[in-house]
Tab-separated table of C-alpha atoms in Angstrom:
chain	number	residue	atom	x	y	z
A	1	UNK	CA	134.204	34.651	160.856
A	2	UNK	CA	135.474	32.037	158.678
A	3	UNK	CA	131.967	31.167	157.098
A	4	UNK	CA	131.130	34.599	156.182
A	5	UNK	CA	135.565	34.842	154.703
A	6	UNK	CA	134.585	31.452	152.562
A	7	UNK	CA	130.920	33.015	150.930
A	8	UNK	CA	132.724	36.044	150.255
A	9	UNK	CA	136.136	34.294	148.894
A	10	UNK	CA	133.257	31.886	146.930
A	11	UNK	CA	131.791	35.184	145.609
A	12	UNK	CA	134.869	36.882	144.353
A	13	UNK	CA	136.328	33.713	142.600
A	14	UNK	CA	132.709	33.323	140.892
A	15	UNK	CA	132.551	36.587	139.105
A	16	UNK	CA	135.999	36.830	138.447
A	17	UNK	CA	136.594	33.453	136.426
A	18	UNK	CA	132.316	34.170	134.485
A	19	UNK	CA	133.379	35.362	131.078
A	20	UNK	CA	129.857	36.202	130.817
A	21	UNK	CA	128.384	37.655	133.893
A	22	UNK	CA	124.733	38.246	135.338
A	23	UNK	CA	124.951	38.954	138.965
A	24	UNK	CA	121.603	39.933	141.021
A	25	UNK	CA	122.300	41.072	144.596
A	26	UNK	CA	118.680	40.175	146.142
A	27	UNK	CA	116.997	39.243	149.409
A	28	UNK	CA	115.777	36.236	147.122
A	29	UNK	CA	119.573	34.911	146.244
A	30	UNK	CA	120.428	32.099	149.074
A	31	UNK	CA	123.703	33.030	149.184
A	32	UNK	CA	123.980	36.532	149.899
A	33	UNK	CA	121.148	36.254	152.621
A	34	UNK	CA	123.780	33.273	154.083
A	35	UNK	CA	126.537	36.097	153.935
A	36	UNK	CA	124.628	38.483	156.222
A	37	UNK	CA	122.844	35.683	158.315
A	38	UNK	CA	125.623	34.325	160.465
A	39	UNK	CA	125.128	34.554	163.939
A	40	UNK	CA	126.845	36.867	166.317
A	41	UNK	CA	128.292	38.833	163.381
A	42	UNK	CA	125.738	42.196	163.149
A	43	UNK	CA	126.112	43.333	166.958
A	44	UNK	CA	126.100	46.680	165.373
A	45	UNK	CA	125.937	48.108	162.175
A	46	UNK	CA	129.221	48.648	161.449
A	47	UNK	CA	129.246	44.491	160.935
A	48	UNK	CA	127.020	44.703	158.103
A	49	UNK	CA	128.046	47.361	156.915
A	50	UNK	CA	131.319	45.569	155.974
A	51	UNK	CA	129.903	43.226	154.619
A	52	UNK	CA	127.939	45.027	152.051
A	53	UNK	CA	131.253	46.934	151.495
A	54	UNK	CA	133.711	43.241	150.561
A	55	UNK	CA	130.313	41.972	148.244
A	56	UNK	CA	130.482	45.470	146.099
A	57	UNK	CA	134.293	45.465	146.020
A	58	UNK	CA	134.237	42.019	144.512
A	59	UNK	CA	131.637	42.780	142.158
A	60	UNK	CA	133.270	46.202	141.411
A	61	UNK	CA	136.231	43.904	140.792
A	62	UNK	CA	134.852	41.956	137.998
A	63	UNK	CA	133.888	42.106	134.346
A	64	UNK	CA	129.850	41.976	133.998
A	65	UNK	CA	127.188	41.712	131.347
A	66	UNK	CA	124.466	42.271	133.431
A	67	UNK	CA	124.038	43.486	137.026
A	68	UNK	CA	120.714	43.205	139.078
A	69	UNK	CA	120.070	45.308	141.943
A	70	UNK	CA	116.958	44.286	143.825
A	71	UNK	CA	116.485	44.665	147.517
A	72	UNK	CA	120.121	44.803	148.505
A	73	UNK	CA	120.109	44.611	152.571
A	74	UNK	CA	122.558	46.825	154.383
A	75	UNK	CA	122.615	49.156	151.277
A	76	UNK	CA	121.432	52.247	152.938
A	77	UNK	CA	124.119	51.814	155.456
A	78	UNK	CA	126.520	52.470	152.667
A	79	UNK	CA	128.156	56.509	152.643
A	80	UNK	CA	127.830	58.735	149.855
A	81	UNK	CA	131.936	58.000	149.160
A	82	UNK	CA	131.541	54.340	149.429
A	83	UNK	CA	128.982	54.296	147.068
A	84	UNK	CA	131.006	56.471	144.589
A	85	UNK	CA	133.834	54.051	145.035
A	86	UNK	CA	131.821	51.111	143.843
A	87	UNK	CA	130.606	52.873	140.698
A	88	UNK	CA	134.139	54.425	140.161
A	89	UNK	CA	135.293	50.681	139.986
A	90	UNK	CA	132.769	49.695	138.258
A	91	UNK	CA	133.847	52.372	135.468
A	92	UNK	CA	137.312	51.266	135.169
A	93	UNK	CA	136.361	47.213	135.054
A	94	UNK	CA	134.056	47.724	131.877
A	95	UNK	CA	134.977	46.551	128.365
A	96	UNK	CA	132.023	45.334	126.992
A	97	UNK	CA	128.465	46.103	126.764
A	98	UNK	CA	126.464	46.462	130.640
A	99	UNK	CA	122.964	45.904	131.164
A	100	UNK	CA	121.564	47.425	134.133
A	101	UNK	CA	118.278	46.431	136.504
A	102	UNK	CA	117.900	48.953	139.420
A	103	UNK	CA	114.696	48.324	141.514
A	104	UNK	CA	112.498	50.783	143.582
A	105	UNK	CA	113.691	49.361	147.192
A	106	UNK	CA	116.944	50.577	146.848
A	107	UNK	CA	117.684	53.869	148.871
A	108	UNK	CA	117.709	56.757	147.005
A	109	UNK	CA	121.627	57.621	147.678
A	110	UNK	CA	122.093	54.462	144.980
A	111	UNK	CA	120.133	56.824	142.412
A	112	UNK	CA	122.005	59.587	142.851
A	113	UNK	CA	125.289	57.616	142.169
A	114	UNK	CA	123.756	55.680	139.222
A	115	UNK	CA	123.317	58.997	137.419
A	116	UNK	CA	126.979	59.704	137.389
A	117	UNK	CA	127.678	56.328	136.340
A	118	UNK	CA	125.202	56.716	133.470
A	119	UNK	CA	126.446	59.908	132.092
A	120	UNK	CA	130.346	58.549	132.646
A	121	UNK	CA	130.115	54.982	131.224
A	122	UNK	CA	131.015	54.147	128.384
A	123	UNK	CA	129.765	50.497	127.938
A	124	UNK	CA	126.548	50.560	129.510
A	125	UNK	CA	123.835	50.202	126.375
A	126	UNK	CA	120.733	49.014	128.023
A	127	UNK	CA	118.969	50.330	131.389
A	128	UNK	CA	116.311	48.883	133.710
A	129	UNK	CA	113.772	51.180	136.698
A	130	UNK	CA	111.960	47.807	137.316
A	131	UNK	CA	109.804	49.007	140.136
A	132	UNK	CA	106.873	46.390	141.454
A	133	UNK	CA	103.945	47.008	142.840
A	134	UNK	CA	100.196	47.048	141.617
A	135	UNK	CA	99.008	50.650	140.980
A	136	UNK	CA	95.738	50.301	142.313
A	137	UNK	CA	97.690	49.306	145.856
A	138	UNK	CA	97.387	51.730	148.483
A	139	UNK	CA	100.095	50.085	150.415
A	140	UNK	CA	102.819	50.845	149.085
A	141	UNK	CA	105.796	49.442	151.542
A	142	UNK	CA	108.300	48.727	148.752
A	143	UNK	CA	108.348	52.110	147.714
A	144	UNK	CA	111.184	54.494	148.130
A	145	UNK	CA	110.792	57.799	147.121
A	146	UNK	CA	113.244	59.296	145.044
A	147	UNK	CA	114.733	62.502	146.544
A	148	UNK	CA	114.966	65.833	144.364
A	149	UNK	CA	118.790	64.937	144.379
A	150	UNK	CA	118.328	61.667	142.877
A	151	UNK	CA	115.779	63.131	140.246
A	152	UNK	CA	117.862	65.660	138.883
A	153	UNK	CA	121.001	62.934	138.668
A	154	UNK	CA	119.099	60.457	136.871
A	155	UNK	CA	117.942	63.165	134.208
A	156	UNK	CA	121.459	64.320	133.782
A	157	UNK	CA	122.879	60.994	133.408
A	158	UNK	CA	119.980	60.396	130.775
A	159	UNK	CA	121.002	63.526	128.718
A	160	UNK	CA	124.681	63.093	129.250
A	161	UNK	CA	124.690	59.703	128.340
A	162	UNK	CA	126.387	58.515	124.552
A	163	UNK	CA	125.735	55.171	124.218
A	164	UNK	CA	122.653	54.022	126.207
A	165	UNK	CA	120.482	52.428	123.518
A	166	UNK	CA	117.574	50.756	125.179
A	167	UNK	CA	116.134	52.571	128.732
A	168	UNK	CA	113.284	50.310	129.944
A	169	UNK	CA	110.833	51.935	132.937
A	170	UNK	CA	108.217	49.858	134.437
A	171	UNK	CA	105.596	50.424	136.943
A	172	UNK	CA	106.491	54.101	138.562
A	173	UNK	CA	104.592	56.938	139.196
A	174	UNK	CA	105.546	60.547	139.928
A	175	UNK	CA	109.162	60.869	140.164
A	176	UNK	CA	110.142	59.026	136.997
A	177	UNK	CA	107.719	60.785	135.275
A	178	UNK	CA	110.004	63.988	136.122
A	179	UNK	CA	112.855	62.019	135.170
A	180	UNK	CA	112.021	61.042	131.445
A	181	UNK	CA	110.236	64.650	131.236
A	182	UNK	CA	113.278	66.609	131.858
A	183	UNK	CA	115.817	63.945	130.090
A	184	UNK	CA	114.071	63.548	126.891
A	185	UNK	CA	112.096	67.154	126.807
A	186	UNK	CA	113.990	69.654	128.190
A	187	UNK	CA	115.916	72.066	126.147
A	188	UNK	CA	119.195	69.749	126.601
A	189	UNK	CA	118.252	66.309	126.058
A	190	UNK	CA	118.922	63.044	125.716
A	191	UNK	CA	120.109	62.112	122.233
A	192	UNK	CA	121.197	58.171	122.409
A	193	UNK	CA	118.360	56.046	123.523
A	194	UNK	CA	117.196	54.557	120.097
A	195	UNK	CA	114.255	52.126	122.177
A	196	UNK	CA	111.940	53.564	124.986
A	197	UNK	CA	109.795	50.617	126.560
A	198	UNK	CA	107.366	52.543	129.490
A	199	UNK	CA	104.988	50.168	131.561
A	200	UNK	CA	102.281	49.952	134.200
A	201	UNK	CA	101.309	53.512	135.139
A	202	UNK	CA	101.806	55.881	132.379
A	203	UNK	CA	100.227	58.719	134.690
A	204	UNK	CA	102.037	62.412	134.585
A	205	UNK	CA	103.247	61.432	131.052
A	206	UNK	CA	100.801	63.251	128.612
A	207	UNK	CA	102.267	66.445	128.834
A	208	UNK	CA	105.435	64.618	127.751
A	209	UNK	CA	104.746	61.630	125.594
A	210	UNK	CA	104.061	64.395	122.406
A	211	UNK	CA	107.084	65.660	123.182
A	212	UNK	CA	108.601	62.175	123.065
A	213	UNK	CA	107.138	61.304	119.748
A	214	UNK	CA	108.142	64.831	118.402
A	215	UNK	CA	111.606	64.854	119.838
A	216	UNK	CA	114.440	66.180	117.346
A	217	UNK	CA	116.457	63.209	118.443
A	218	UNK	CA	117.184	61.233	115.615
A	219	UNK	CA	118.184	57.819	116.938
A	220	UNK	CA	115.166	57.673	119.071
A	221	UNK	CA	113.347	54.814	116.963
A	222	UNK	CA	111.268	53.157	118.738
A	223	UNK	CA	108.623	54.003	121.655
A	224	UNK	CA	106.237	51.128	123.298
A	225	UNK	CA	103.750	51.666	125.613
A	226	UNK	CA	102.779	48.751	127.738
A	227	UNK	CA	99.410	49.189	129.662
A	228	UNK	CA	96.973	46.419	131.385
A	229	UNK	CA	92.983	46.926	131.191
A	230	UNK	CA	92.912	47.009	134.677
A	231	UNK	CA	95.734	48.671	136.385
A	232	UNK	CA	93.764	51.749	134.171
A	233	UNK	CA	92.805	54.166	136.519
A	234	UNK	CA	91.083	57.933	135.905
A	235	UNK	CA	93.694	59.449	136.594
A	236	UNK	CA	95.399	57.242	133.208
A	237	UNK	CA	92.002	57.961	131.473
A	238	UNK	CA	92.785	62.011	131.302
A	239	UNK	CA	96.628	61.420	130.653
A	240	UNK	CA	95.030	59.919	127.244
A	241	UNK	CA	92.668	62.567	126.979
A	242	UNK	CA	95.465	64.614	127.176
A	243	UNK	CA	98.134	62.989	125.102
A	244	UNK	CA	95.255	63.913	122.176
A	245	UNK	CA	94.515	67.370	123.119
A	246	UNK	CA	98.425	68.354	122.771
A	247	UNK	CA	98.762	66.565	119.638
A	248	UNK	CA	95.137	68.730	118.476
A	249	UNK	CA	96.770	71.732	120.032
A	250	UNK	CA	100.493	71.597	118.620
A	251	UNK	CA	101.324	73.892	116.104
A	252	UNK	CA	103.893	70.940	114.751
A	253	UNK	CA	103.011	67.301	115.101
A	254	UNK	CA	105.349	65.931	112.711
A	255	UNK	CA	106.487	62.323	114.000
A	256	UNK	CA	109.663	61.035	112.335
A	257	UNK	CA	108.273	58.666	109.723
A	258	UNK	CA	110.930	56.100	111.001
A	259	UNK	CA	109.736	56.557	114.255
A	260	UNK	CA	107.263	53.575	115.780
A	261	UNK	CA	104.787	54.280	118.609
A	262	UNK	CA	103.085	51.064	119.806
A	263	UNK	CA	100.455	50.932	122.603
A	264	UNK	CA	100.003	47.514	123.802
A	265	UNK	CA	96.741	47.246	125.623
A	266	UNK	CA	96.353	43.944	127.647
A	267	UNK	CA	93.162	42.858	128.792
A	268	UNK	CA	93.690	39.830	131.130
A	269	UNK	CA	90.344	37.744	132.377
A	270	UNK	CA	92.071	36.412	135.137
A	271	UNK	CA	92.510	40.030	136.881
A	272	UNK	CA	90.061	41.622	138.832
A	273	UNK	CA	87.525	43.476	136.494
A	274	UNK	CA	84.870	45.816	136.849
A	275	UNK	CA	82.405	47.415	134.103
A	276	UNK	CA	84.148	50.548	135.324
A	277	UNK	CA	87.506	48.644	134.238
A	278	UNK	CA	85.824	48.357	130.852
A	279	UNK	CA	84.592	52.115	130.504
A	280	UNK	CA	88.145	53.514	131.183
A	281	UNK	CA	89.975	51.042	128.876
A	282	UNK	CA	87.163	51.813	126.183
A	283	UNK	CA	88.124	55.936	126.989
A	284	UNK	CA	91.469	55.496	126.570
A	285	UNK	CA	91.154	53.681	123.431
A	286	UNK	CA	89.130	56.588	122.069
A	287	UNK	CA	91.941	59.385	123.061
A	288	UNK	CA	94.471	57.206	121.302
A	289	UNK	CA	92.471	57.061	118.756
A	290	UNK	CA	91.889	60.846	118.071
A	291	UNK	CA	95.839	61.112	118.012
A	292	UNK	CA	95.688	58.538	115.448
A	293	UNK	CA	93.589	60.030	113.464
A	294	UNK	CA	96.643	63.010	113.806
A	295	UNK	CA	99.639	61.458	113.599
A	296	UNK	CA	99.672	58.199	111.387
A	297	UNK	CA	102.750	56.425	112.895
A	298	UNK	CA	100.777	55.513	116.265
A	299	UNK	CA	100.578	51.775	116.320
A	300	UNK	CA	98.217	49.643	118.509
A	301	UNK	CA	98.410	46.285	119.870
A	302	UNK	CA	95.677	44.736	121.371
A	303	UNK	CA	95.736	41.449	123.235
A	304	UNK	CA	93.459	39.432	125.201
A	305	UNK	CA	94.998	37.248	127.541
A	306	UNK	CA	91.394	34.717	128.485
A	307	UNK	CA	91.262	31.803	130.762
A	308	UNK	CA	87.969	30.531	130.441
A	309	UNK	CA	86.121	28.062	133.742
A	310	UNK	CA	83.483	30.398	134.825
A	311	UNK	CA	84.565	33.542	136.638
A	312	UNK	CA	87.649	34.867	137.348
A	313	UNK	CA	89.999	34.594	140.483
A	314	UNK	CA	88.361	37.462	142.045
A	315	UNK	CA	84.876	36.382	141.636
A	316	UNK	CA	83.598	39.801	140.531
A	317	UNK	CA	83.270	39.665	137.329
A	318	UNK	CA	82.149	36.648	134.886
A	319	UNK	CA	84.296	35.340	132.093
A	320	UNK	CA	81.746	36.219	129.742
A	321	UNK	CA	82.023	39.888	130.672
A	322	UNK	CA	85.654	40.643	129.697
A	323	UNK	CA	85.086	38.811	126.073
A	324	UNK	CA	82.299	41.128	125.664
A	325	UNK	CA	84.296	44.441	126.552
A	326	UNK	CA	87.346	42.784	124.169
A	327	UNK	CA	84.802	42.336	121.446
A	328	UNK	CA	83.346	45.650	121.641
A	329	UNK	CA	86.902	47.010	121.731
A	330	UNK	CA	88.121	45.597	118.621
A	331	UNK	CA	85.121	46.231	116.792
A	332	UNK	CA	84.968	50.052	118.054
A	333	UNK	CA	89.061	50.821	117.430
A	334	UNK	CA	89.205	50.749	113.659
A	335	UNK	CA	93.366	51.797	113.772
A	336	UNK	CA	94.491	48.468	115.232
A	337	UNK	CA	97.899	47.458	113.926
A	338	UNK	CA	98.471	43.786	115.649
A	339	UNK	CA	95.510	41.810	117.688
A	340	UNK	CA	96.902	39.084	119.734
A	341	UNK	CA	94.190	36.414	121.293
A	342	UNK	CA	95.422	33.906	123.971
A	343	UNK	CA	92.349	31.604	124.986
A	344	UNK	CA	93.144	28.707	127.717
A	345	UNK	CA	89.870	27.304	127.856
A	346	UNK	CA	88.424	24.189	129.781
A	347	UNK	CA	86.110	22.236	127.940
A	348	UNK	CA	82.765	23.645	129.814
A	349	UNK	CA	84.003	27.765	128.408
A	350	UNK	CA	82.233	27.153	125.395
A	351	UNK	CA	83.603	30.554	122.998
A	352	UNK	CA	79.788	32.187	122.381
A	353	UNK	CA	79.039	32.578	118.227
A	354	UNK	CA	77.830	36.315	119.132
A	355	UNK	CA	81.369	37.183	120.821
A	356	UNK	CA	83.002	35.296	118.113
A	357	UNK	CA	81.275	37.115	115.721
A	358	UNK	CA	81.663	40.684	117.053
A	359	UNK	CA	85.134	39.624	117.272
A	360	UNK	CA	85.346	39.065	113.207
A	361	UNK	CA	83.249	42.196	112.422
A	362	UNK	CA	85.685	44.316	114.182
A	363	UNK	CA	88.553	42.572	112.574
A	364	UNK	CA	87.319	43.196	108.995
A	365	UNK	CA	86.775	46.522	109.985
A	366	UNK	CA	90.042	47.071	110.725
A	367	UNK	CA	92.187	47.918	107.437
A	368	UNK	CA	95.146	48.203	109.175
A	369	UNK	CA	95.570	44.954	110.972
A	370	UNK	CA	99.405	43.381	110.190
A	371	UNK	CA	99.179	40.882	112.397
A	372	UNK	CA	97.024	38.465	113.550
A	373	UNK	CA	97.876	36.033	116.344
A	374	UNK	CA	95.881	33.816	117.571
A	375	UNK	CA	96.736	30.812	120.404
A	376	UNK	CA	94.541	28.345	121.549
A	377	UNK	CA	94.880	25.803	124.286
A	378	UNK	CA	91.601	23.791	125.272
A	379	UNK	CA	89.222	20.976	124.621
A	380	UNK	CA	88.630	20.831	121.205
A	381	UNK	CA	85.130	21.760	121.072
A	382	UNK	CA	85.433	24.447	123.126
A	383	UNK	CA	85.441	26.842	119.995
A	384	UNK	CA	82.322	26.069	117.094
A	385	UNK	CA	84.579	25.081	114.021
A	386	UNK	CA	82.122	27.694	111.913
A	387	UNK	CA	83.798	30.466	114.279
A	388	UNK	CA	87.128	29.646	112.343
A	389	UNK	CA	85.686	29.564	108.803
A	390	UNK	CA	84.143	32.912	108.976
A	391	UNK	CA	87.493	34.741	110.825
A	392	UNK	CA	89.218	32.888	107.791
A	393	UNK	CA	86.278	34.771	105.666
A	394	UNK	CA	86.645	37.756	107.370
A	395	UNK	CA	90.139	37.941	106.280
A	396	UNK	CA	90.232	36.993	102.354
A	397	UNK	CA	90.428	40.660	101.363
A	398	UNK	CA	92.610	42.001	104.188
A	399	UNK	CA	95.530	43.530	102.256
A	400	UNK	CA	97.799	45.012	104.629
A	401	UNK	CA	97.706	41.569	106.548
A	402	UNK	CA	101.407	40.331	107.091
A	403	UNK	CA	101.466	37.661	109.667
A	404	UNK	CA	99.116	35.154	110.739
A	405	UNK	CA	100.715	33.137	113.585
A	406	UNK	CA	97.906	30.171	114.365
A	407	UNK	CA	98.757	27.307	116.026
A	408	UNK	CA	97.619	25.079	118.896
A	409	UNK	CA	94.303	25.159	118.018
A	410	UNK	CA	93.111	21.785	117.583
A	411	UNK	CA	91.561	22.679	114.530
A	412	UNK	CA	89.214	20.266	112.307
A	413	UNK	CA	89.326	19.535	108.724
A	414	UNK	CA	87.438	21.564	107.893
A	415	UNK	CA	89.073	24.707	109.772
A	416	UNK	CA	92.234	23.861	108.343
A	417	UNK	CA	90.765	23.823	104.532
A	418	UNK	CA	89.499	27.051	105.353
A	419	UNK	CA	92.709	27.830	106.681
A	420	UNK	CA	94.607	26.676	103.215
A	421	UNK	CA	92.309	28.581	101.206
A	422	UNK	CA	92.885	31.992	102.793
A	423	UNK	CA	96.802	30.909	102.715
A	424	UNK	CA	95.909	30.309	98.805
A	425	UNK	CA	94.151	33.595	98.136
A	426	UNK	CA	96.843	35.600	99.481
A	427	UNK	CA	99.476	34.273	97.680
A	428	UNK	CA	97.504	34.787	94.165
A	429	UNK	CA	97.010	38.280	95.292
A	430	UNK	CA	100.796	38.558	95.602
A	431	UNK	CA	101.868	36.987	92.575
């Protein structure tokens, strides 16, 4: 008993003497799994149960900047009230701005409370649904399904909320698609959140996302859209198709002109990658493109993350392949915004002149390219020096070009002269 009365005595006098606090209750933190590992002590549940109930009384007991919630053990033993008595103390402890990370193995019951404490708080600015798990899984043994209960909560502590600034959702499907849907659409809704960041599967979210960008809340600023070439599956494809058709089919489509919408489309060579892969990314590309063409302040990102050394980890697919798809890509979207290139190349993944090439032509192509970043890390003559000196050519007349991050490149003489002179020409033109 007295090893398990030190951790916990250890715990308390930790978070209460942090001015600054980040505390992440986790089967991955050594010592909470040493607080509910001690032999003899969880005969029944009851045990554990207290013990789970003295960590969140010390926590609730303390000032935080940040609290993590991963895979809490005993946390389902927890009642309804007990629950409501941690949040409750966590309400009356606040003074200062709370970040929030809340991940999908926690029972729903948590959920339900965390909507209350949304809508009540009165420090918490920034919000985390970090939820793991690849989307193309069919195992899915992390997964805990949010009940109706906790679905209607978490909406209602989204629209209640006044001073949430930044709600961050990654990798869910289904229920949080209800949530955001009936917190940012509905006809009482959210009217704090200034920065929406939504990641991994965007699926059930093209009804909404017009709404989103049309939404007659004013603080809403910012919306980013973070998607990977191959977690894109059909059913993403006609979410796309459909984010279009409601922007072709709404009688107003008036974004906020203040308002940024940024898709950042990842394609990664080191995933596993199929020609199918390349069709859907391609698709989607083309839907976004349409709404575009509709509604000006839709931004797009494209980066390609490319580790050259013959095929990737999977074996399916050759390097070659995914530069190809990139290339055509680029050279096919011509409402690009920011292209980011990350190449980690062995000496023998020589960077192909026709790649390169299509590469440059879609560049030029694209008017509205602001930023241009482009990392390197390899063997020197992994990439022709004449591939630099034409991209450098390609953009000596790009006007709307703002930044051109370029470093680690190894570059030659004569790359960098080529380099200097585009620098040059540019800063005539804006003299």
């Amino acid at each position: 008993m007295g090893s398990s009365e030190d951790t916990l005595k250890r715990f308390a006098e930790h978070f209460q003497t942090q001015l600054s606090t980040v505390i992440r209750l986790s089967n991955g933190v050594r010592e909470y799994n040493r607080f509910f590992e001690i032999p003899g002590e969880f005969s029944d549940l009851s045990g554990q149960q207290k013990r789970v109930l003295e960590v969140l009384q010390a926590i609730g007991n303390c000032k935080l900047d940040h609290l993590i919630f991963d895979d809490v053990p005993g946390a389902e033993l927890l009642s309804s009230e007990e629950w409501d008595s941690f949040f409750s103390s966590l309400l009356s402890r606040q003074s200062s701005s709370l970040e929030i990370t809340l991940r999908c193995t926690l029972h729903s019951t948590v959920y339900t409370h965390v909507g209350a404490f949304v809508a009540k708080s009165s420090t918490l600015e920034e919000l985390w649904f970090d939820f793991p798990g690849d989307v193309r899984s069919s195992v899915r043994t992390t997964m805990i399904p949010l009940s109706n209960a906790a679905v209607r909560a978490l909406s209602e502590g989204l629209v209640h909320t006044k001073c949430l600034r930044k709600l961050n959702v990654f990798n869910r499907e289904g229920e949080m698609a209800d949530v955001l849907t009936s917190a940012f659409t509905g006809d009482v809704r959210n009217t704090s959140v200034e920065f929406l960041r939504l990641s991994g599967s965007l699926e059930r979210l093209g009804i909404a996302l017009p709404a989103l960008l049309t939404s007659n809340n004013q603080n809403l600023k910012e919306i980013r859209l973070f998607l990977k070439w191959e977690e894109v599956t059909q059913g993403v494809v006609d979410e796309f198709r459909m984010v279009a058709e409601s922007f072709r089919t709404r009688e107003s489509s008036v974004v906020d002109a203040s308002r940024n919408v940024f898709l950042h489309f990842t394609c990664n060579s080191k995933a596993k990658f199929t020609e199918d892969d390349g069709r859907r990314a391609l698709s989607c590309l083309d839907s976004w493109a349409d709404a575009s063409e509709l509604v000006p302040m839709l931004k797009t990102n494209l980066k390609l993350n490319f580790t050259g050394s013959g095929r990737g980890e999977h074996g399916n697919v050759k390097q070659g392949d995914v530069k190809g798809w990139f290339s055509h890509a680029v050279n096919r979207y011509t409402h690009l915004n920011g292209l980011q290139i990350m190449l980690w190349w062995s000496s023998d993944a020589v960077m192909d002149m026709d790649n390169f090439l299509l590469l440059c032509q879609g560049i030029q192509s694209n008017e509205s390219v602001e930023s241009l970043d482009i990392m390197y890390h390899g063997s020197q003559t992994s990439v022709d020096g004449k591939c630099w000196t034409h991209l450098f050519h390609c953009l000596r007349h790009k006007r709307h070009l703002k930044m051109l991050p370029f470093g680690d490149t190894n570059a030659g003489d004569e790359t960098f002269r080529s380099l200097m002179d585009l620098t040059s020409q540019h800063l005539l033109e804006k003299c």
